[in-house]
Coordinates of C-alpha atoms and ligand atoms in Angstrom, one line a residue:
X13 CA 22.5 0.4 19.4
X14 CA 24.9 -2.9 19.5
X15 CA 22.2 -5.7 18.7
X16 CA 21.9 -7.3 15.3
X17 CA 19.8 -6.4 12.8
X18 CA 17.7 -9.1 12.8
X19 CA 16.8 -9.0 16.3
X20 CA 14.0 -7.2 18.2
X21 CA 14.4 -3.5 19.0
X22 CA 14.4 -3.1 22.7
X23 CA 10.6 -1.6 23.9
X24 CA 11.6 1.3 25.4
X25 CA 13.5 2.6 22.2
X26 CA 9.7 2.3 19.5
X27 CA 8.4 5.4 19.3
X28 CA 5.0 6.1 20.9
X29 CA 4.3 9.6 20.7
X30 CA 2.2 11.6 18.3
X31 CA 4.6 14.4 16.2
X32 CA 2.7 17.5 15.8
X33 CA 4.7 20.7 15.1
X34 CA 7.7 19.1 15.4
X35 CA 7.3 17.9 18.8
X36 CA 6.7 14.7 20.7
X37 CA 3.0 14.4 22.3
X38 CA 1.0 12.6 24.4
X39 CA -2.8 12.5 23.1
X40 CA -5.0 15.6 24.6
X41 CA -7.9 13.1 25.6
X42 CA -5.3 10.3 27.1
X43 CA -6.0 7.4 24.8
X44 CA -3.6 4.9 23.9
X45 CA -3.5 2.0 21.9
X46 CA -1.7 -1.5 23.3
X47 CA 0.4 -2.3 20.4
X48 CA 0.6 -6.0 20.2
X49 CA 3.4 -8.0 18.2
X50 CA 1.7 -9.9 16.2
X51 CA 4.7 -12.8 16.4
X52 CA 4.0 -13.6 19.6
X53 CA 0.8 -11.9 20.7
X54 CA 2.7 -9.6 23.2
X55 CA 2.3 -6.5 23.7
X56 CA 5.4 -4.3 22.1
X57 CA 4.8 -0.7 23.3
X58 CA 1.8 1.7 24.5
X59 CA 1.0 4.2 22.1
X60 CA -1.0 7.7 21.7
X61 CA -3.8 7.8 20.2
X62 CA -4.4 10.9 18.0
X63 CA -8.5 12.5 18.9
X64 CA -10.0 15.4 17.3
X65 CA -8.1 18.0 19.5
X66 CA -4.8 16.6 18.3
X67 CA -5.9 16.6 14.7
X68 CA -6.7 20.0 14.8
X69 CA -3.7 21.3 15.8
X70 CA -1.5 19.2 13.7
X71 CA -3.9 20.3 10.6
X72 CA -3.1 23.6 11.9
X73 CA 0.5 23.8 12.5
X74 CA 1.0 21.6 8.5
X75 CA -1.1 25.1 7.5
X76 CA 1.7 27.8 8.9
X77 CA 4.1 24.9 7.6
X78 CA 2.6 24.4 4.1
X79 CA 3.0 28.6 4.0
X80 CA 6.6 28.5 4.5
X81 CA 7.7 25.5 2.6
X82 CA 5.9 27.2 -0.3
X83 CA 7.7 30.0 0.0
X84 CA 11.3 28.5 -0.4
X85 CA 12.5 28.1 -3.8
X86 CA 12.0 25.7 -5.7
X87 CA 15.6 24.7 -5.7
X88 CA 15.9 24.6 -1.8
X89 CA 12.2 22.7 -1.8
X90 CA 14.1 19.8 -3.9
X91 CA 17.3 19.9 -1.8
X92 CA 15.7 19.0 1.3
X93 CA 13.9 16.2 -0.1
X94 CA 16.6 14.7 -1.3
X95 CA 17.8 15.5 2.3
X96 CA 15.4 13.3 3.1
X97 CA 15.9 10.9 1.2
X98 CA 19.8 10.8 2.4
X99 CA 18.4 10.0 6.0
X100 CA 15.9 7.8 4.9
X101 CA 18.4 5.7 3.5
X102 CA 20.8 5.7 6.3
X103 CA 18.0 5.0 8.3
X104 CA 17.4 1.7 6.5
X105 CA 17.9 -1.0 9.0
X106 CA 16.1 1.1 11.3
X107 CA 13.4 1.4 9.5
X108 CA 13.4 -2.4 8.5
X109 CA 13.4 -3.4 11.8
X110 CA 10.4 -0.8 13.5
X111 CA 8.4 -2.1 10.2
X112 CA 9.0 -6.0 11.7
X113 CA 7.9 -4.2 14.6
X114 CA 4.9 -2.6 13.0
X115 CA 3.0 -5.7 11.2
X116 CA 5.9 -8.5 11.6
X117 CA 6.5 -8.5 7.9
X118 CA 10.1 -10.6 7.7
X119 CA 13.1 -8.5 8.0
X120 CA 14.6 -10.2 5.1
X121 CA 11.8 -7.9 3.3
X122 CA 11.0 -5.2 5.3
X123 CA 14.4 -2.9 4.8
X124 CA 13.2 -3.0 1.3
X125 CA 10.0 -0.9 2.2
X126 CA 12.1 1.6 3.5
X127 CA 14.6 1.3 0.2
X128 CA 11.2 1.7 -2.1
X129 CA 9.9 4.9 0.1
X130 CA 13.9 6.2 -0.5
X131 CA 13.7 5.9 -4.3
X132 CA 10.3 7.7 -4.4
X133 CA 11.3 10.2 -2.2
X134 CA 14.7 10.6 -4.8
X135 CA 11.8 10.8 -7.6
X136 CA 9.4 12.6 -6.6
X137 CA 12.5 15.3 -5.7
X138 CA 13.3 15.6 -9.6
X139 CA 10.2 17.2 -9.8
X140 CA 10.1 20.2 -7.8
X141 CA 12.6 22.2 -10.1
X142 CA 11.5 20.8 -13.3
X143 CA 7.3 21.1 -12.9
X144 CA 5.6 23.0 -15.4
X145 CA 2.4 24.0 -16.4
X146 CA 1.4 25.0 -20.0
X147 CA 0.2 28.0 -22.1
X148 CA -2.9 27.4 -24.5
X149 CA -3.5 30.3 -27.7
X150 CA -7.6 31.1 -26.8
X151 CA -9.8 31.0 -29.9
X152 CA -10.2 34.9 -31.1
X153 CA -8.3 37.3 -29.1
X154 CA -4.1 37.2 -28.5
X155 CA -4.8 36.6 -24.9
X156 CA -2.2 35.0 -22.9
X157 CA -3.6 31.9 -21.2
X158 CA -1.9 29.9 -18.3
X159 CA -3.0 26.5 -16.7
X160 CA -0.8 26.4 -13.9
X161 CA -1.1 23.8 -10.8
X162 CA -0.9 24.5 -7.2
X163 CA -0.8 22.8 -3.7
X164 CA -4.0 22.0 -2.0
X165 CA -2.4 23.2 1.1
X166 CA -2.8 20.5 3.5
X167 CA -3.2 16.8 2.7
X168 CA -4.5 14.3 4.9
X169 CA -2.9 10.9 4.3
X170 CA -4.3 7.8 5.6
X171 CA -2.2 4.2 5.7
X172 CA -3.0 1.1 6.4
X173 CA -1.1 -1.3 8.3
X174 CA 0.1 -3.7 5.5
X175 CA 2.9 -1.4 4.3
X176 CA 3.2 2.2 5.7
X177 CA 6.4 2.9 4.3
X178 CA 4.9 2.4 0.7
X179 CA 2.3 4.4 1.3
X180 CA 5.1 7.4 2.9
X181 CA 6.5 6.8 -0.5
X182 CA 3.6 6.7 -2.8
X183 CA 1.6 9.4 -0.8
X184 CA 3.4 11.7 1.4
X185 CA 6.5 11.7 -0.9
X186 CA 4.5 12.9 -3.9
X187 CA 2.2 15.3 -1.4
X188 CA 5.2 17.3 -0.6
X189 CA 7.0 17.4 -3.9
X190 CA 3.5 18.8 -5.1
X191 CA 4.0 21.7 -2.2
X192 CA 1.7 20.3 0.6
X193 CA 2.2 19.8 3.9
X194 CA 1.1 16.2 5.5
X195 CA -0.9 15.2 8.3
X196 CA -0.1 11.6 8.4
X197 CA -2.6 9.1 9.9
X198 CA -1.2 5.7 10.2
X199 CA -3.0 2.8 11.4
X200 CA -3.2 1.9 15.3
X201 CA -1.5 -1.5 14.1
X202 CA 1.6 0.5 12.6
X203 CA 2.1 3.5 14.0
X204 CA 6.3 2.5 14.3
X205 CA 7.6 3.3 11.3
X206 CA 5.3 6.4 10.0
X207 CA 6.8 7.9 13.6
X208 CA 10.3 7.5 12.9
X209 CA 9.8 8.9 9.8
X210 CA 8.1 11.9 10.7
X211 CA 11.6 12.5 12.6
X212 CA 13.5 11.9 9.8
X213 CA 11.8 14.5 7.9
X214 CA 12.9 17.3 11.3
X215 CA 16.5 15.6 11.0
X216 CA 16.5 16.6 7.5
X217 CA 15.7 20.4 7.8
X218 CA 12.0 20.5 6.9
X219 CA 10.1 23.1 8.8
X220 CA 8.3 21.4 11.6
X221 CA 4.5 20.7 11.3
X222 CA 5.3 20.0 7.3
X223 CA 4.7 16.5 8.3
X224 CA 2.9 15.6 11.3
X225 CA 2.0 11.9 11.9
X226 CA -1.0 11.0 14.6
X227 CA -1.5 6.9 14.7
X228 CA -5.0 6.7 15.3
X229 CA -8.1 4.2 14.4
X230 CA -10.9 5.3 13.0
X231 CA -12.1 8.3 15.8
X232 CA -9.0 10.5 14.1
X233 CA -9.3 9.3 10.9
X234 CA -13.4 10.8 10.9
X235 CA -11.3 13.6 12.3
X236 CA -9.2 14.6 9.7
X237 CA -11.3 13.6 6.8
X238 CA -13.5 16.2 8.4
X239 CA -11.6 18.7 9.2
X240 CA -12.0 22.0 7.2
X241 CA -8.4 22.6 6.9
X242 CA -8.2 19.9 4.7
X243 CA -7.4 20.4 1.1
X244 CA -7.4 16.8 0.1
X245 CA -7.9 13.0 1.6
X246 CA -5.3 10.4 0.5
X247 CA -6.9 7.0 1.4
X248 CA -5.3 3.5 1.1
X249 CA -6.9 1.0 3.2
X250 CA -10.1 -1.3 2.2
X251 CA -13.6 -0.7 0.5
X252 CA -15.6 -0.7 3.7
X253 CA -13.5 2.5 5.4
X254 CA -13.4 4.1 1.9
X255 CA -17.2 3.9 1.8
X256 CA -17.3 5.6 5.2
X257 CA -14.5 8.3 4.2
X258 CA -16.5 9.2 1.1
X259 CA -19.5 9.6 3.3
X260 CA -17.4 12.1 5.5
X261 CA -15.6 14.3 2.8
X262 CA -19.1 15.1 1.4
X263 CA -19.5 17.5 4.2
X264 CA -17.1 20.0 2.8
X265 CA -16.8 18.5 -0.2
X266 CA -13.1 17.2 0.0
X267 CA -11.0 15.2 -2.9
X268 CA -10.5 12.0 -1.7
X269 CA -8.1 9.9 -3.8
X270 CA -8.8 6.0 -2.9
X271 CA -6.2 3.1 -3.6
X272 CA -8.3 0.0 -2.3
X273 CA -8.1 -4.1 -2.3
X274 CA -8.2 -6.8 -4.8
X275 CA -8.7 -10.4 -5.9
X276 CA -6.1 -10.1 -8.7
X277 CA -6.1 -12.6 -11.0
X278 CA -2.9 -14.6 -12.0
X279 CA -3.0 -16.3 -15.8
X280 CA -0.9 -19.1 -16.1
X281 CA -0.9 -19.9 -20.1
X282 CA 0.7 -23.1 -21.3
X283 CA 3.7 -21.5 -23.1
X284 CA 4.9 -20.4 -19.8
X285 CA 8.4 -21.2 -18.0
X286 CA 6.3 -23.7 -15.4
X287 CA 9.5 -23.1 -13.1
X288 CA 9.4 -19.3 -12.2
X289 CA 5.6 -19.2 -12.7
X290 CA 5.1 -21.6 -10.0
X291 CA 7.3 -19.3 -8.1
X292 CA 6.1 -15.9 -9.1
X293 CA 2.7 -17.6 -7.9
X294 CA 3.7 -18.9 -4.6
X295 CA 5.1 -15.7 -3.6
X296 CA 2.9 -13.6 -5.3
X297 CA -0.2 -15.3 -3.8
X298 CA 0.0 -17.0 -0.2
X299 CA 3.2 -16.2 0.7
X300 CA 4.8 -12.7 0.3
X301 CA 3.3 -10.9 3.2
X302 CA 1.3 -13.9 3.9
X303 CA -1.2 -13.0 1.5
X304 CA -1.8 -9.1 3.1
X305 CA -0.9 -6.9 0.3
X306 CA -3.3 -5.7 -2.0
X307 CA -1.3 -6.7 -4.8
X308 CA -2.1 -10.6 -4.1
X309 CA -2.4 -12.8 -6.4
X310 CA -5.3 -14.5 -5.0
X311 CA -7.1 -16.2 -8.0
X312 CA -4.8 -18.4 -10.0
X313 CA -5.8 -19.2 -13.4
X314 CA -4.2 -22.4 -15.1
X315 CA -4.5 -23.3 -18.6
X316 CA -5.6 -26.8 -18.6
X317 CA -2.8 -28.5 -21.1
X318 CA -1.0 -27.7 -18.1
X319 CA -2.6 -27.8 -14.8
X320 CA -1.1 -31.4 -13.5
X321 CA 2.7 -30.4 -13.7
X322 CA 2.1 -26.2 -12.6
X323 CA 0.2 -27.4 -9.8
X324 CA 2.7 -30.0 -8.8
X325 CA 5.6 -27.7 -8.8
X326 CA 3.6 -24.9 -7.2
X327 CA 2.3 -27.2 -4.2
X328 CA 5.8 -27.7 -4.1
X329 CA 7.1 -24.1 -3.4
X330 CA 4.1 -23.9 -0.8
X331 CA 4.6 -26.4 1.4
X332 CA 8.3 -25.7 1.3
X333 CA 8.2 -21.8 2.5
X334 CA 10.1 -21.2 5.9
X335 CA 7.5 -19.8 8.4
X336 CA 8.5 -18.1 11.6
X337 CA 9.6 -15.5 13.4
X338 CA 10.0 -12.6 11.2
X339 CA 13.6 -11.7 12.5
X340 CA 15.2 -14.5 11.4
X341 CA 16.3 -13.7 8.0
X342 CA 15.8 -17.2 6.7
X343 CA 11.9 -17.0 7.2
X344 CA 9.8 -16.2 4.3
X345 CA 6.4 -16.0 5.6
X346 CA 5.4 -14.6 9.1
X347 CA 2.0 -14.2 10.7
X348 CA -0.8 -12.1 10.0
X349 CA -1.6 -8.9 11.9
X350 CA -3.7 -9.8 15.0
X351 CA -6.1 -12.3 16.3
X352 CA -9.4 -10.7 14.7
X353 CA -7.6 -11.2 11.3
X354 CA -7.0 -15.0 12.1
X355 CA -10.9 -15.6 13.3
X356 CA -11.9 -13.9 10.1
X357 CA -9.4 -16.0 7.7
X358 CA -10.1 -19.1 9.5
X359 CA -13.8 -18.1 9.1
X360 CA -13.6 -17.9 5.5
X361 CA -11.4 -21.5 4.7
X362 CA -14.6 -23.1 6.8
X363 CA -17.1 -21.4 5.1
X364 CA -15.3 -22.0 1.6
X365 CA -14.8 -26.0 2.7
X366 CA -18.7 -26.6 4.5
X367 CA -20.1 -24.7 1.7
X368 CA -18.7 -26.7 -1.4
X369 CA -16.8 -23.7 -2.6
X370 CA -13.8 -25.5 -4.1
X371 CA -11.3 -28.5 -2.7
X372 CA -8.8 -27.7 0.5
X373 CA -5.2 -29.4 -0.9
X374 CA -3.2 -27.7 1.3
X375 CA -3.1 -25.5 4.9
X376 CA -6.2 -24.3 5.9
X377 CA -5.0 -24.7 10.2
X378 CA -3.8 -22.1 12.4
X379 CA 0.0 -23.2 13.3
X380 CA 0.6 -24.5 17.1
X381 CA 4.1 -25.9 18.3
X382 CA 6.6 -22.9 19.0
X383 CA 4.2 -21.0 17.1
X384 CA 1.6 -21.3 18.8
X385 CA 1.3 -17.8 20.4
X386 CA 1.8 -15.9 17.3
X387 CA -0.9 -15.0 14.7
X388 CA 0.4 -18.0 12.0
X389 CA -1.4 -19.3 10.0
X390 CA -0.9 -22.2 6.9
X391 CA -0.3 -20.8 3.6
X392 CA -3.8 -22.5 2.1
X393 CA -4.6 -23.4 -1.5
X394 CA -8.2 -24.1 -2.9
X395 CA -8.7 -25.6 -6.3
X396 CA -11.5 -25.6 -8.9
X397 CA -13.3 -22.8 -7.0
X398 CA -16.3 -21.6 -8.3
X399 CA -15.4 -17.7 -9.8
X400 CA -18.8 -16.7 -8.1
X401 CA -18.2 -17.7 -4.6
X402 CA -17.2 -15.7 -2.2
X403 CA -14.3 -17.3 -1.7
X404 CA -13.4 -16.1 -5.2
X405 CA -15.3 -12.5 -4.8
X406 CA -14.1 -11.3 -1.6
X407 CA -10.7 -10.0 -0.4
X408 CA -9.6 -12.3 2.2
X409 CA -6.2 -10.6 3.1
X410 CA -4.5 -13.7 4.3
X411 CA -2.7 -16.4 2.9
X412 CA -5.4 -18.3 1.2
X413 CA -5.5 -18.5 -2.9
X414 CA -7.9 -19.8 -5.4
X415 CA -7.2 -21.9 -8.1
X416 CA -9.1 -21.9 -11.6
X417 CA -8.8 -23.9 -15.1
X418 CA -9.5 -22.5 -17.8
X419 CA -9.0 -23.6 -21.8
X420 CA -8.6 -20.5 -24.0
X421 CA -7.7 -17.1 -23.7
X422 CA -11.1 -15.8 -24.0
X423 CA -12.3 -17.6 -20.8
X424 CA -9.4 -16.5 -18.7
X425 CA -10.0 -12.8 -19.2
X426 CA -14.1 -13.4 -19.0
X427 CA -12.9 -15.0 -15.6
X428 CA -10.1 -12.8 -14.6
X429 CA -12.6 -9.6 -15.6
X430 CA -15.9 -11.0 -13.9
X431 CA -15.0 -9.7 -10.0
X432 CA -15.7 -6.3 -8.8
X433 CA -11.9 -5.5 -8.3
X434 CA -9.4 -4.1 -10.6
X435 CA -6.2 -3.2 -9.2
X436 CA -3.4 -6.3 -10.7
X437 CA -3.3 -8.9 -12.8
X438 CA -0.4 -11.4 -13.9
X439 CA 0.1 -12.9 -16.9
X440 CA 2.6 -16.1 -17.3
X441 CA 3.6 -16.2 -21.3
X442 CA 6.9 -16.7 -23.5
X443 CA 4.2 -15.0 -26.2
X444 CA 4.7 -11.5 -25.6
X445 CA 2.1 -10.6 -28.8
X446 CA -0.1 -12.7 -26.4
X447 CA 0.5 -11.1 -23.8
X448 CA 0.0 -7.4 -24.5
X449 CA -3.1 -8.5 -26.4
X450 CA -4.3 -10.0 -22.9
X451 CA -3.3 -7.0 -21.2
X452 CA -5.1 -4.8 -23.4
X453 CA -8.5 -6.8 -22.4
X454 CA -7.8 -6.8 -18.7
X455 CA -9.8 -4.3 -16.3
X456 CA -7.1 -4.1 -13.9
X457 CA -4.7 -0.4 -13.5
X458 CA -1.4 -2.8 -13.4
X459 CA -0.1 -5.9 -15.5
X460 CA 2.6 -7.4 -15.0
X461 CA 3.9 -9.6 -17.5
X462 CA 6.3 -12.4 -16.1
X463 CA 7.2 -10.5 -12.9
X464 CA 5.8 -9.6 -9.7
X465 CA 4.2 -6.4 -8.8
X466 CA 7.8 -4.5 -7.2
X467 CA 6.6 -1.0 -7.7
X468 CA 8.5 1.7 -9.4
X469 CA 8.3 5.7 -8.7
X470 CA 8.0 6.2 -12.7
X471 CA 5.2 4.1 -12.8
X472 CA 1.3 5.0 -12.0
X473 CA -0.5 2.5 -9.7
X474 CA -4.0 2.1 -8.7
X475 CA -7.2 0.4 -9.5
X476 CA -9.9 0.1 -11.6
X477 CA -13.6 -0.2 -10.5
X478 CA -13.9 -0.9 -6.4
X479 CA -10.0 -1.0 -6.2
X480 CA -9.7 2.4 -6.3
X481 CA -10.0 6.5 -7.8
X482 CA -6.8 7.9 -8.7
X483 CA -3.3 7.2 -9.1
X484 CA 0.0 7.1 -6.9
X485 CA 3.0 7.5 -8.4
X486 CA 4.6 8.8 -11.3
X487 CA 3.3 12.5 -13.1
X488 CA 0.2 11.1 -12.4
X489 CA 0.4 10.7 -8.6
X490 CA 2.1 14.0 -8.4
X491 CA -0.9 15.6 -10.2
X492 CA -3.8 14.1 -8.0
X493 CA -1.6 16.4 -5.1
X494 CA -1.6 20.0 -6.9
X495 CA -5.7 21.7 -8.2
X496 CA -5.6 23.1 -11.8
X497 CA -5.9 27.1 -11.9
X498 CA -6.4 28.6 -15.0
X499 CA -5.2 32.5 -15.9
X500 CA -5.9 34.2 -18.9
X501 CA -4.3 37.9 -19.2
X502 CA -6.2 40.4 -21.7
X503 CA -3.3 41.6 -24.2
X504 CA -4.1 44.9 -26.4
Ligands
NAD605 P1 -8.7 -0.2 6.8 O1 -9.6 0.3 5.7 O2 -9.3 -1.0 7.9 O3 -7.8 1.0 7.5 C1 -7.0 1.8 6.7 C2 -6.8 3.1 7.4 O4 -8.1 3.8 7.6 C3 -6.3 2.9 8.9 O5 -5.4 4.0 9.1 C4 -7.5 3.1 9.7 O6 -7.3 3.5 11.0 C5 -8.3 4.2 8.9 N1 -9.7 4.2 9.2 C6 -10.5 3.3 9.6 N2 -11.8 3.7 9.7 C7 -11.8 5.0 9.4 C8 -12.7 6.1 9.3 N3 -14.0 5.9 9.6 N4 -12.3 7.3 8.9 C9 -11.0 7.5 8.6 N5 -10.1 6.6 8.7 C10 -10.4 5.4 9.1 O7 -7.6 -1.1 6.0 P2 -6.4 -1.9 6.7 O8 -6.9 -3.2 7.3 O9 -5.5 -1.0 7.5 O10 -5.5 -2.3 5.3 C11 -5.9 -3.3 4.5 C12 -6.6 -2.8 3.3 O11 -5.8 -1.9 2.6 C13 -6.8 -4.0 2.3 O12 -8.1 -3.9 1.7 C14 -5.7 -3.7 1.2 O13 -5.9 -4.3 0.0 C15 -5.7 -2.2 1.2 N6 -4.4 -1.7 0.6 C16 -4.5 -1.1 -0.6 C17 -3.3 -0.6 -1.2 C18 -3.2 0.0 -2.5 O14 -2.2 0.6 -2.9 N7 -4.3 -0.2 -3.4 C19 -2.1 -0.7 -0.4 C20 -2.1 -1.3 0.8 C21 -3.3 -1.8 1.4

């Protein structure tokens, strides 16, 4: 390949096939999906649709798969991850530009997906060989009693569109460290990436069918939540589906882990640098990912000493982001993912403006001009919106924030606290005993004091409440992969 990397990948070269047992497939029932570029509202490539009948046999080939990659040692197990990892890395621009591709998240971001799924790969790795379970001493006997933990055999993993290279990192890194195989089901709207990655893990020297990857909407998703070779559901994706996923794993009584949405509060106290809390804000909230990340910052809380000059610099940083085409390295915000999602985000700035539910000061418009054809829309801030509108209560998943006053540190948590979410929340403070205090009080699974939400393999993430059940990443997200068996040996 001779072009730049930050242009478009030529059509021909996306991948469009479904990898089960280590080989390229069309879809047994025929269906396809019409990938469309949500840039310029073109289609980018044609690709198979995963059904039942391909479900089955990929959860069928991860099973002989899971059998032999639990059979190496643990020592060869961690080599070839970090085998992976290798090719993951030198796979970088790749990767950065199929994931432009995928959800036209801006290349001056997106290799950095594929450098986050790398380092928790690496992690995750530095497991294998140094896992261990525990011995307890039983009350009255000299019994000798084990807890050990082991694979669930095969884990479906489910990814939304919004970031399927984290969710490679977070979940199928972790799955496999843990000694599963992976059937991986990314969204139709991102199927790019999670493809080229399922080669990468051939190209490394994992067995084939360790991790197969079907891009499918819902039809395979039912499918593999169903399936009875499943040993465990790894959902990340929005309430609603994990409502329906829930309702599915009943019927053999599957594990599902869930990492959900949010309407993450931001606290902007008065002793904060106004500077890079404006900033953090800005990108935090409307603009990073134009809003689509479940880490958005979409309620901002300002202490009223000082609303006025926050709000001024913060407007600022808005109106000034570069918006375009997600290629060119100097644009900061690109579109969102298709045209349903614009309806639906317009939808909710008109409801929020008719219905009184705080004031429009800026964006609010889909973008026209040279844009036109594209999915952009204005990064849009409300202020003084009421904490019980929906407006306030509701995901939106676009880049639209709320803004809230508040005067003391009890109010901000009662209104940071009073949503149904729970997965992030920011907190802008040079008064660090403040601060932890504060983080103490929050109902969120991650705070993050002065900084944005960059995720870290060490770290657990997930949510409280509807954001989520579970964690993903660190020992934690390795132990929601492996079931707890307990062995107790009679001694004389
Ligand atoms: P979504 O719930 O629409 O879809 C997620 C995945 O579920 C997709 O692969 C989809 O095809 C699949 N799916 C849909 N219906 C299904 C069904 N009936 N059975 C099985 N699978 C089904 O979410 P989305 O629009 O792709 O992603 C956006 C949502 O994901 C937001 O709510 C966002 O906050 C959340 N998210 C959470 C995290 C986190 O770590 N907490 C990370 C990224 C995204």
């Amino acid at each position: 390949m001779t072009t730049s990397p930050a242009t478009p990948l030529p059509p021909d070269t996306l991948p469009t096939g479904l990898l089960i047992a280590g080989d390229s497939a069309k879809s047994a029932s025929g269906s396809t999906h019409q990938h469309i570029y949500p840039a310029n509202g073109r289609p980018n490539a044609t690709v198979e649709m995963a059904g039942a009948t391909d479900i089955d046999r990929a959860v069928r080939s991860a099973a002989e798969a899971q059998r032999e990659w639990i059979s190496y040692t643990p020592e060869r197990r961690r080599d070839l991850m970090i085998d992976l990892a290798d090719a993951v890395r030198a796979d970088t621009e790749l990767l950065g530009r199929l994931n432009v591709h995928d959800f036209a998240v801006p290349i001056l971001m997106s290799p950095g997906h594929a450098a986050l799924a790398e380092k928790y790969i690496r992690y995750y790795a530095g497991h294998i060989d140094k896992a261990n379970g525990s011995s307890t001493p039983v009350s009255d006997k000299f019994d000798i009693n084990l807890i050990e933990r082991e694979p669930y055999g095969v884990v479906g993993v489910i990814a939304p569109w919004n970031g399927p290279l984290v969710v490679i990192g977070l979940g199928v890194a972790a799955a496999l460290a843990a000694g599963n195989a992976v059937v991986l089901k990314p969204s139709e709207y991102a199927p790019f990436t999670p493809l080229r990655f399922g080669q990468l893990c051939l190209d490394a020297g994992m067995p084939p069918g360790l991790v197969n990857v079907v891009p499918s909407g819902p039809e395979g998703g039912e499918a593999l939540v169903r399936h009875p070779g499943i040993g465990k559901i790894h959902f990340t994706g929005g309430g609603h589906t994990a409502h329906t996923i829930l309702a599915a794993a009943a019927h053999n009584l599957t594990p599902v882990s869930t990492e959900l949405g949010g309407k993450s509060a931001n606290l902007v106290f008065a002793d904060a640098d106004l500077d890079s809390a404006a900033q953090l804000a800005a990108f935090q909230g409307p603009l990073g990912q134009s809003g689509q990340s479940c880490a958005c910052g979409s309620r901002i809380l300002v202490q009223n000493s000082i609303y006025d000059r926050f709000m001024e610099k913060f407007l600022a940083m808005v109106n000034a982001a570069p918006i375009g085409d997600p290629f060119d390295p100097q644009i900061l915000v690109g579109p969102v993912i298709s045209q349903a999602a614009t309806d639906r985000i317009l939808h909710t700035i008109d409801r929020a403006r008719t219905e009184g539910m705080g004031e429009l000061v800026t964006g609010g418009r889909r973008l026209g001009g040279e844009l036109a054809a594209g999915y952009y829309l204005e990064p849009t801030v409300f202020t003084d919106v009421d904490n019980r509108s929906p407006l306030a209560r509701e995901e939106t998943f676009g880049p639209v924030v709320s803004i809230m006053r508040f005067d003391d540190e009890d109010q901000a948590i009662a209104l940071a606290n009073d949503t149904t979410y729970g997965l992030n929340a920011f907190i802008q403070t040079r008064d660090l005993t403040r601060a932890h205090g504060v983080a103490r009080r929050l109902a969120a699974g991650s705070v993050w004091i002065n900084r944005n939400s960059d995720l870290s393999p060490q770290s657990p993430y997930g949510g409280y409440k509807h954001s989520g059940t579970g964690r993903a990443g660190g020992l934690e997200g390795l132990h929601e992969f492996q079931q707890v068996k307990n062995i107790r040996i009679a001694m004389p």
